[in-house]
Short mmCIF file of C-alpha atoms in Angstrom, two decimals:
data_model
loop_
_atom_site.label_atom_id
_atom_site.label_comp_id
_atom_site.label_asym_id
_atom_site.label_seq_id
_atom_site.Cartn_x
_atom_site.Cartn_y
_atom_site.Cartn_z
CA MET A 8 8.31 29.53 -6.45
CA ASN A 9 10.47 26.86 -8.13
CA LYS A 10 10.18 23.10 -7.70
CA ILE A 11 13.01 22.75 -5.22
CA GLU A 12 11.47 25.39 -2.95
CA THR A 13 8.05 23.73 -3.22
CA PHE A 14 9.39 20.27 -2.39
CA GLY A 15 11.25 21.82 0.52
CA ILE A 16 8.08 23.43 1.87
CA ILE A 17 6.06 20.18 1.61
CA ALA A 18 8.85 18.13 3.21
CA ALA A 19 9.42 20.70 5.98
CA GLN A 20 5.70 20.77 6.80
CA ALA A 21 5.67 16.98 7.02
CA ALA A 22 8.79 16.93 9.22
CA ARG A 23 7.02 19.30 11.62
CA GLY A 24 4.00 17.00 11.68
CA GLU A 25 1.90 19.45 9.66
CA LEU A 26 0.30 16.89 7.37
CA SER A 27 -2.75 18.02 5.44
CA PHE A 28 -5.23 15.13 5.44
CA PRO A 29 -8.75 15.16 4.00
CA THR A 30 -11.48 15.24 6.68
CA SER A 31 -12.51 11.70 5.75
CA VAL A 32 -8.97 10.46 6.47
CA ASN A 33 -9.01 11.99 9.95
CA ALA A 34 -12.21 10.07 10.74
CA VAL A 35 -10.64 6.79 9.61
CA LEU A 36 -7.50 7.52 11.61
CA ARG A 37 -9.59 7.77 14.78
CA LEU A 38 -10.93 4.32 14.02
CA GLN A 39 -7.44 2.97 13.46
CA GLN A 40 -6.25 4.34 16.79
CA ALA A 41 -9.04 2.46 18.53
CA LEU A 42 -8.19 -0.77 16.69
CA ASN A 43 -4.53 -0.42 17.71
CA ASP A 44 -5.61 -0.70 21.36
CA PRO A 45 -4.82 -4.29 22.47
CA ASP A 46 -7.88 -4.14 24.73
CA CYS A 47 -10.22 -3.46 21.80
CA HIS A 48 -12.59 -6.45 21.87
CA LEU A 49 -14.62 -7.89 19.02
CA GLU A 50 -17.87 -6.18 20.02
CA GLU A 51 -16.17 -2.78 20.11
CA ALA A 52 -14.50 -3.43 16.75
CA ILE A 53 -17.85 -4.34 15.22
CA ARG A 54 -19.41 -1.17 16.61
CA LEU A 55 -16.57 0.95 15.21
CA VAL A 56 -16.80 -0.65 11.78
CA LEU A 57 -20.57 -0.23 11.63
CA ALA A 58 -20.11 3.46 12.44
CA GLU A 59 -18.26 3.84 9.11
CA PRO A 60 -20.67 2.53 6.42
CA GLN A 61 -18.02 2.56 3.70
CA LEU A 62 -15.66 0.48 5.83
CA ALA A 63 -18.48 -1.91 6.82
CA ALA A 64 -19.35 -2.56 3.17
CA ARG A 65 -15.73 -3.13 2.22
CA THR A 66 -15.12 -5.45 5.19
CA VAL A 67 -17.96 -7.70 4.03
CA ALA A 68 -16.80 -7.46 0.42
CA LEU A 69 -13.23 -8.40 1.35
CA ALA A 70 -14.44 -11.37 3.41
CA ASN A 71 -16.16 -12.68 0.27
CA THR A 72 -13.08 -12.51 -1.97
CA SER A 73 -11.16 -15.62 -3.00
CA ALA A 74 -8.35 -14.67 -0.62
CA PHE A 75 -10.59 -15.21 2.41
CA ASN A 76 -13.60 -17.22 1.29
CA ALA A 77 -12.61 -19.59 -1.48
CA GLY A 78 -15.72 -21.56 -2.31
CA GLY A 79 -17.41 -20.96 1.05
CA ALA A 80 -20.89 -19.68 1.88
CA PRO A 81 -21.30 -15.93 1.24
CA ILE A 82 -20.61 -13.63 4.20
CA THR A 83 -23.52 -11.26 4.73
CA ASN A 84 -22.77 -9.35 7.95
CA VAL A 85 -19.96 -7.45 9.62
CA ARG A 86 -19.61 -9.84 12.56
CA ALA A 87 -18.96 -12.84 10.32
CA ALA A 88 -16.77 -10.75 8.02
CA LEU A 89 -14.60 -9.43 10.81
CA THR A 90 -14.22 -12.92 12.27
CA ARG A 91 -13.14 -14.15 8.84
CA VAL A 92 -10.66 -11.43 7.89
CA GLY A 93 -9.29 -10.69 11.38
CA TYR A 94 -8.03 -7.50 12.97
CA ARG A 95 -4.85 -7.37 10.88
CA ASN A 96 -6.76 -7.34 7.62
CA LEU A 97 -9.26 -4.87 9.03
CA GLN A 98 -6.28 -2.58 9.62
CA MET A 99 -5.31 -3.19 5.99
CA LEU A 100 -8.76 -2.02 4.95
CA VAL A 101 -8.41 1.08 7.08
CA ALA A 102 -5.02 1.79 5.52
CA SER A 103 -6.46 1.30 2.02
CA LEU A 104 -9.21 3.80 2.80
CA VAL A 105 -6.58 6.30 3.87
CA VAL A 106 -4.44 5.99 0.75
CA ARG A 107 -7.48 6.12 -1.53
CA GLN A 108 -8.87 9.18 0.24
CA PHE A 109 -5.67 11.11 -0.49
CA GLY A 110 -6.82 11.23 -4.09
CA SER A 111 -10.34 12.38 -3.27
CA ARG A 112 -9.49 16.08 -3.38
CA ILE A 113 -7.35 16.01 -6.55
CA LYS A 114 -8.96 18.01 -9.34
CA ASP A 115 -6.29 17.93 -12.04
CA PRO A 116 -7.14 15.10 -14.50
CA GLY A 117 -3.49 14.19 -15.04
CA LEU A 118 -2.85 13.86 -11.32
CA ARG A 119 -6.06 11.88 -10.84
CA ALA A 120 -4.85 9.48 -13.55
CA LYS A 121 -1.52 9.10 -11.73
CA CYS A 122 -3.39 8.43 -8.48
CA THR A 123 -5.51 5.75 -10.15
CA GLN A 124 -2.41 4.11 -11.61
CA LEU A 125 -0.65 4.25 -8.25
CA TRP A 126 -3.61 2.48 -6.64
CA GLU A 127 -3.62 -0.21 -9.36
CA HIS A 128 0.11 -0.70 -8.76
CA THR A 129 -0.47 -0.85 -5.00
CA ALA A 130 -3.24 -3.45 -5.23
CA GLN A 131 -1.15 -5.59 -7.57
CA VAL A 132 1.93 -5.41 -5.34
CA ALA A 133 -0.16 -6.27 -2.26
CA ALA A 134 -1.61 -9.37 -3.94
CA LEU A 135 1.77 -10.50 -5.27
CA ALA A 136 3.33 -9.94 -1.85
CA GLN A 137 0.73 -12.18 -0.22
CA VAL A 138 1.33 -15.03 -2.68
CA PHE A 139 5.14 -14.72 -2.63
CA ALA A 140 4.96 -14.73 1.19
CA ARG A 141 3.00 -17.98 1.21
CA ARG A 142 4.96 -19.77 -1.49
CA VAL A 143 8.49 -18.38 -1.54
CA THR A 144 9.63 -16.26 1.42
CA PHE A 145 7.37 -17.80 4.11
CA VAL A 146 6.82 -14.56 6.01
CA ASN A 147 3.34 -13.78 7.36
CA PRO A 148 1.12 -13.38 4.25
CA ASP A 149 -1.27 -10.94 5.96
CA THR A 150 1.63 -8.71 6.98
CA ALA A 151 3.01 -8.90 3.43
CA MET A 152 -0.32 -7.82 1.96
CA PHE A 153 -0.63 -4.96 4.47
CA ALA A 154 2.91 -3.80 3.64
CA GLY A 155 2.01 -3.87 -0.04
CA ILE A 156 -1.05 -1.68 0.57
CA VAL A 157 0.91 1.00 2.44
CA HIS A 158 4.30 0.88 0.69
CA GLU A 159 3.46 3.86 -1.58
CA VAL A 160 1.70 5.96 1.05
CA GLY A 161 4.23 8.78 0.70
CA GLY A 162 3.54 8.90 -3.02
CA PHE A 163 -0.21 9.14 -2.45
CA TYR A 164 0.31 12.04 -0.07
CA LEU A 165 2.63 13.83 -2.51
CA LEU A 166 0.04 13.46 -5.27
CA SER A 167 -2.61 14.90 -2.97
CA ARG A 168 -0.48 18.03 -2.47
CA ALA A 169 0.68 18.34 -6.10
CA ASP A 170 -2.72 19.70 -7.12
CA GLU A 171 -1.79 22.88 -5.21
CA PHE A 172 1.41 23.32 -7.25
CA PRO A 173 0.87 22.88 -11.02
CA GLY A 174 3.75 21.12 -12.77
CA LEU A 175 5.32 19.90 -9.55
CA LEU A 176 5.73 16.29 -10.72
CA GLU A 177 6.71 16.96 -14.33
CA GLN A 178 10.24 16.07 -15.52
CA ASP A 179 12.26 15.75 -12.35
CA PRO A 180 15.74 14.61 -13.51
CA GLU A 181 17.35 15.47 -10.17
CA ARG A 182 14.73 13.34 -8.37
CA TRP A 183 13.70 15.94 -5.81
CA ALA A 184 10.30 14.26 -5.74
CA GLU A 185 11.88 11.04 -4.51
CA LEU A 186 13.69 12.85 -1.70
CA CYS A 187 10.49 14.62 -0.70
CA GLU A 188 8.53 11.36 -0.88
CA ASP A 189 11.02 9.68 1.48
CA VAL A 190 10.35 12.36 4.11
CA LEU A 191 6.61 12.10 3.55
CA THR A 192 6.67 8.31 3.84
CA ARG A 193 8.28 8.51 7.27
CA GLU A 194 5.89 11.12 8.59
CA VAL A 195 2.73 9.60 7.14
CA ALA A 196 3.80 6.18 8.46
CA ARG A 197 4.23 7.73 11.90
CA ARG A 198 0.84 9.45 11.69
CA LEU A 199 -0.80 6.18 10.66
CA ALA A 200 0.95 4.38 13.54
CA LEU A 201 2.17 1.67 11.18
CA PRO A 202 3.86 -1.33 12.85
CA GLU A 203 7.60 -0.75 13.06
CA PRO A 204 8.63 -3.80 10.95
CA VAL A 205 6.34 -2.64 8.13
CA ALA A 206 7.45 0.98 8.38
CA GLU A 207 11.15 0.02 8.29
CA VAL A 208 10.65 -2.05 5.15
CA MET A 209 8.93 0.91 3.49
CA PHE A 210 11.91 3.15 4.28
CA GLN A 211 14.42 0.61 2.91
CA LEU A 212 12.54 -0.38 -0.22
CA ARG A 213 13.75 2.20 -2.74
CA ASP A 214 17.44 1.26 -2.76
CA ALA A 215 17.33 -2.31 -1.44
CA TRP A 216 18.66 -5.43 -3.16
CA LEU A 217 16.94 -8.79 -3.29
CA HIS A 218 18.66 -11.41 -1.15
CA MET A 219 19.00 -15.00 -2.29
CA PRO A 220 17.22 -16.96 -1.12
CA PRO A 221 14.59 -14.29 -0.43
CA ALA A 222 13.33 -14.79 3.10
CA SER A 223 12.29 -11.44 4.60
CA LEU A 224 9.39 -9.02 4.37
CA LEU A 225 11.67 -6.67 2.42
CA ASP A 226 12.52 -9.43 -0.06
CA THR A 227 8.81 -10.19 -0.41
CA LEU A 228 8.00 -6.60 -1.37
CA LEU A 229 10.97 -6.45 -3.73
CA LEU A 230 9.73 -9.59 -5.50
CA ALA A 231 6.20 -8.18 -5.67
CA ASN A 232 7.43 -4.92 -7.19
CA LEU A 233 9.66 -6.83 -9.60
CA TYR A 234 6.76 -8.77 -11.09
CA ALA A 235 4.08 -6.06 -10.92
CA THR A 236 2.97 -5.27 -14.46
CA VAL A 237 1.47 -1.89 -13.48
CA PRO A 238 4.40 0.41 -12.61
CA SER A 239 4.26 3.21 -10.09
CA PRO A 240 3.76 6.53 -11.91
CA LEU A 241 6.23 8.12 -9.47
CA GLY A 242 9.98 7.68 -9.13
CA ARG A 243 12.41 5.77 -11.30
CA PRO A 244 11.13 3.22 -13.84
CA PRO A 245 11.52 -0.43 -12.80
CA ALA A 246 14.50 -2.36 -14.12
CA PRO A 247 13.64 -4.74 -16.97
CA LEU A 248 13.07 -8.34 -15.91
CA PRO A 249 15.67 -10.90 -17.04
CA GLU A 250 14.67 -13.87 -19.13
CA HIS A 251 13.49 -16.44 -16.64
CA GLY A 252 16.28 -18.82 -17.67
CA ASP A 253 18.83 -16.18 -16.67
CA SER A 254 17.24 -15.43 -13.31
CA ALA A 255 18.64 -16.56 -9.95
CA LEU A 256 15.03 -17.19 -8.97
CA ASP A 257 15.26 -20.42 -11.00
CA TYR A 258 16.85 -21.92 -7.91
CA LEU A 259 13.60 -21.32 -6.03
CA MET A 260 10.86 -21.87 -8.58
CA ASP A 261 10.46 -23.04 -12.14
CA GLU A 262 8.64 -21.11 -14.84
CA ALA A 263 5.39 -22.98 -14.24
CA THR A 264 5.45 -22.10 -10.54
CA LEU A 265 6.16 -18.46 -11.28
CA HIS A 266 3.30 -18.39 -13.77
CA ALA A 267 0.98 -19.93 -11.17
CA ILE A 268 2.03 -17.33 -8.58
CA ILE A 269 1.37 -14.46 -11.00
CA GLU A 270 -2.01 -15.88 -12.00
CA GLU A 271 -3.06 -16.42 -8.39
CA ALA A 272 -1.98 -12.89 -7.47
CA ALA A 273 -3.87 -11.46 -10.46
CA GLU A 274 -7.07 -13.12 -9.26
CA ILE A 275 -6.55 -11.81 -5.71
CA SER A 276 -5.73 -8.34 -7.04
CA ARG A 277 -8.91 -8.20 -9.12
CA ALA A 278 -11.08 -9.39 -6.24
CA MET A 279 -9.32 -7.14 -3.73
CA GLY A 280 -9.64 -4.13 -6.01
CA GLN A 281 -13.36 -4.68 -6.34
CA ALA A 282 -13.74 -5.10 -2.57
CA LEU A 283 -11.70 -2.07 -1.62
CA LEU A 284 -13.31 0.16 -4.23
CA ALA A 285 -16.91 -0.96 -3.64
#
């Protein structure tokens, strides 16, 4: 079976809703469905989180990161953690568990390395998106971080299936992997019940252009991807950054401000990575 046929099979399965998720992902998805219920109250959310020990530990860890608890007293229980991070960020944690679990069944060392790099890229983009949202585009920072976490979900799924087909992701000049990933992104987003504004941005991201001044969730993710130093191991390589003096972004922020944004995002990314991988 050649690559084109294999990509076609994976994409066709996804289009029919035949997504192959690890068992651990299915358990987390059931939790997410409950959290999507507008009538899900705090006590029920706490009970659901406590039923998933890994999620409970990461919720507390996230609540103690600089993004949510800068200089405050340490959070030591799920109730306080959930109150601090909120439902939206709990959903981000759930989504991060899903994308990380896609790599849990990969055996090939090369693919596992790609999956690790993709997660590092994802965490960096999520942190940058949050800071750019607060300081440049003024969209909701929590939504921006969530969008950053899930924006490569199709790539994670493709990596999880590539272990079944040796050589699938090697040298793909005709970019069949990108076409397949686009289909996977739509279907995985639907299965995860991602909010429509976030899902639409994910679908537009690959070929979108940055607007000036940047003011949308899409612009926020484009900026975050532009300044991420860890590239995605999938798809086309990022375009080289211009010298800052030649950048239209000079109209929005000077070099010192950009440096401060990147440094703040790096701190959040490190803390978030530790929390989500604990």
